[in-house]
PDB file of C-alpha atoms in Angstrom:
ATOM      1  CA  UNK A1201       0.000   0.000   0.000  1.00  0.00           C
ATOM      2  CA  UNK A1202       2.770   2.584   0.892  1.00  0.00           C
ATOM      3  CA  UNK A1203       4.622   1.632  -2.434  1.00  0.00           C
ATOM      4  CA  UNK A1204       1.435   3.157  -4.440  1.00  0.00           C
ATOM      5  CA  UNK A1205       0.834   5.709  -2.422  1.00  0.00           C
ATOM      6  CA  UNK A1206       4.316   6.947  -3.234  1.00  0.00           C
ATOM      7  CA  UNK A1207       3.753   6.104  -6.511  1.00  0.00           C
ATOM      8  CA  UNK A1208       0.353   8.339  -6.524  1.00  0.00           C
ATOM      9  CA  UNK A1209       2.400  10.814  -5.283  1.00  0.00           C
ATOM     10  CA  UNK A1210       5.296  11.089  -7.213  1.00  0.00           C
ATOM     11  CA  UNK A1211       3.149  10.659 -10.581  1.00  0.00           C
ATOM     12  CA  UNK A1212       1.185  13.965  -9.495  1.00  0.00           C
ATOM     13  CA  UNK A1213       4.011  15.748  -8.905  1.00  0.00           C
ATOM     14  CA  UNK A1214       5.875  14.480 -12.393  1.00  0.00           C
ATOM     15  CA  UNK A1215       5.272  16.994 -15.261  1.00  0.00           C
ATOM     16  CA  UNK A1216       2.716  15.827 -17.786  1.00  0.00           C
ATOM     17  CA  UNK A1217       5.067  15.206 -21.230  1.00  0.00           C
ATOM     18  CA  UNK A1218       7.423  13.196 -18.294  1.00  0.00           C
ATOM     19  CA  UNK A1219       4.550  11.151 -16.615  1.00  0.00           C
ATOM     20  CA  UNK A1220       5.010   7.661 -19.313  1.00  0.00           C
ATOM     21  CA  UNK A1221       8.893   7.976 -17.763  1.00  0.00           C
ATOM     22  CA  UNK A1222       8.504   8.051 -14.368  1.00  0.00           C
ATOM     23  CA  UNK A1223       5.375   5.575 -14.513  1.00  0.00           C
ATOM     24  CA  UNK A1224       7.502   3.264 -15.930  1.00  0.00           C
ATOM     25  CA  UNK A1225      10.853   4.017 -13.603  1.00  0.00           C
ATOM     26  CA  UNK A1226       8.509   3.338 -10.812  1.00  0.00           C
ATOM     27  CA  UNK A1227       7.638   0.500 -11.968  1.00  0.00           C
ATOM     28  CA  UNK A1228      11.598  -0.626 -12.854  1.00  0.00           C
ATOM     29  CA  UNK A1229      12.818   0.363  -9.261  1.00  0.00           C
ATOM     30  CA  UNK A1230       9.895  -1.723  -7.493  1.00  0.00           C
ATOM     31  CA  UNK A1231      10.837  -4.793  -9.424  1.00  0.00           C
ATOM     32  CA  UNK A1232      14.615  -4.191  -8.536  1.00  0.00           C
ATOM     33  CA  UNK A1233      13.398  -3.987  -4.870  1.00  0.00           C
ATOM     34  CA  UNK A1234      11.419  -6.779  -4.698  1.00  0.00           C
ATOM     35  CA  UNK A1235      14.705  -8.857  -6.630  1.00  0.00           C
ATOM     36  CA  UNK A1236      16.739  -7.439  -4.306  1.00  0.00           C
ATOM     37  CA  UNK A1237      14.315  -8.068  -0.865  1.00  0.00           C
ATOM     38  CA  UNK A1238      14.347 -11.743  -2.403  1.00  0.00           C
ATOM     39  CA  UNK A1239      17.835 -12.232  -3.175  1.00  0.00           C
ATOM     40  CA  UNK A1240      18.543 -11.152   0.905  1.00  0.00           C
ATOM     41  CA  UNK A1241      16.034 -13.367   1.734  1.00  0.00           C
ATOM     42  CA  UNK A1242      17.530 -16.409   0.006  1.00  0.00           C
ATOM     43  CA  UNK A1243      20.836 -15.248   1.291  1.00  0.00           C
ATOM     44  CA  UNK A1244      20.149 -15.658   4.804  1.00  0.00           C
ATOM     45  CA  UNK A1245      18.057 -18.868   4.642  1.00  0.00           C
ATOM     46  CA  UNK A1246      20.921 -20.400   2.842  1.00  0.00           C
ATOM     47  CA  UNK A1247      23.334 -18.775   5.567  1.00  0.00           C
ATOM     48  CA  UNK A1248      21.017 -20.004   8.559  1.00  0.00           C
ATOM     49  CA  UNK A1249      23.381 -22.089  10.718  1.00  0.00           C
ATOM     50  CA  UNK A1250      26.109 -19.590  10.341  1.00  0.00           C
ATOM     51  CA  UNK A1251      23.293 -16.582  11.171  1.00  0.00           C
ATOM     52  CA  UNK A1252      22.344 -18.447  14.018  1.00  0.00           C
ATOM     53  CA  UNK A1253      25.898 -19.247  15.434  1.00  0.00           C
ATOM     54  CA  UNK A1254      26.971 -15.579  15.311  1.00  0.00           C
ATOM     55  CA  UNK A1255      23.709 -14.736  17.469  1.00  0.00           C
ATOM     56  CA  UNK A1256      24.357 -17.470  19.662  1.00  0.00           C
ATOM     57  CA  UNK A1257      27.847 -16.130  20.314  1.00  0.00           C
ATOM     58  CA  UNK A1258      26.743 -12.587  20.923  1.00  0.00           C
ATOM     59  CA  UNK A1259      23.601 -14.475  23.201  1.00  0.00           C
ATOM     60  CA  UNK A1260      26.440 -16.044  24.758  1.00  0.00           C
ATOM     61  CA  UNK A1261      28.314 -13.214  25.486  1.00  0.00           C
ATOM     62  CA  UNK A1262      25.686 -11.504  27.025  1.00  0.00           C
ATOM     63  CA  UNK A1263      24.578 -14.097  29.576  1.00  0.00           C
ATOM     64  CA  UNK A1264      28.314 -14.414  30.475  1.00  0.00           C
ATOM     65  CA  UNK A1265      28.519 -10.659  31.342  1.00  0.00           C
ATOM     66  CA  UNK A1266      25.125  -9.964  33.061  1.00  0.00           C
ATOM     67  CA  UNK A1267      26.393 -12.906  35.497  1.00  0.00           C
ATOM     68  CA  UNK A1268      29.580 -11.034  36.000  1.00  0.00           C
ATOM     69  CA  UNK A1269      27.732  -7.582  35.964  1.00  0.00           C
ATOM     70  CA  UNK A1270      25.181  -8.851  38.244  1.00  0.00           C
ATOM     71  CA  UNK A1271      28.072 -10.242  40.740  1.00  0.00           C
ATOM     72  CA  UNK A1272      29.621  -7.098  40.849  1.00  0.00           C
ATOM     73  CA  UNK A1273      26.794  -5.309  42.115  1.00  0.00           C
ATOM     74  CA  UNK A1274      26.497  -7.907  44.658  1.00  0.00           C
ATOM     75  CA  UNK A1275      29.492  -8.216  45.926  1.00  0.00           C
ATOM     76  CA  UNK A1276      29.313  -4.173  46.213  1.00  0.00           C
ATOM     77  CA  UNK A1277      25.828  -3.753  48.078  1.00  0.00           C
ATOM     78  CA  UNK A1278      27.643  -6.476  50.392  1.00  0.00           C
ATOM     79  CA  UNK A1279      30.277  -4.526  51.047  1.00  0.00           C
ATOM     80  CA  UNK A1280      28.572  -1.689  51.708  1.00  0.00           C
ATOM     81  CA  UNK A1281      25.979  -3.718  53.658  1.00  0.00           C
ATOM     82  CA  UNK A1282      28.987  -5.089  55.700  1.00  0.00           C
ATOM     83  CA  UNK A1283      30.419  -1.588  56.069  1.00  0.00           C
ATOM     84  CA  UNK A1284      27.194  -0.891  57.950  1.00  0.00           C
ATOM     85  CA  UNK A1285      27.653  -3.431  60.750  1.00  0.00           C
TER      86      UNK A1285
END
């Protein structure tokens, strides 16, 4: 819908002896997306496991350092908490 809205748009604003042009260079850069959107598509469903793995290292990564994060804060409200007494 957004695509021919745009299109709508950029046809009324086209001057009339160039309108046949740009109807039809809309047209050539839609196709090009939609080869392009399905070309990226195919790229990373053929690249899945490797996709995956690199998330699963960052996922990884992330666990790893909210555990050491989260011990740090610990061990600081304990010290302060032992400071206390």
């Amino acid at each position: 819908m957004s695509f021919y809205l745009q299109k709508l748009f950029a046809l009324h604003l086209t001057p009339d002896e160039d309108k046949e042009n740009s109807a039809s260079a809309l047209a050539t850069v839609q196709t090009f997306a939609v080869t392009f959107g399905t070309a990226l598509a195919g790229r990373i469903a053929n690249s899945a496991f490797w996709l995956f793995s690199s998330f699963a290292v960052f996922g990884i990564l992330g666990i790893f350092s909210t555990c050491k994060i989260t011990n740090w804060h610990a061990c600081a409200d304990l010290k302060k908490a032992e400071a206390h007494f």
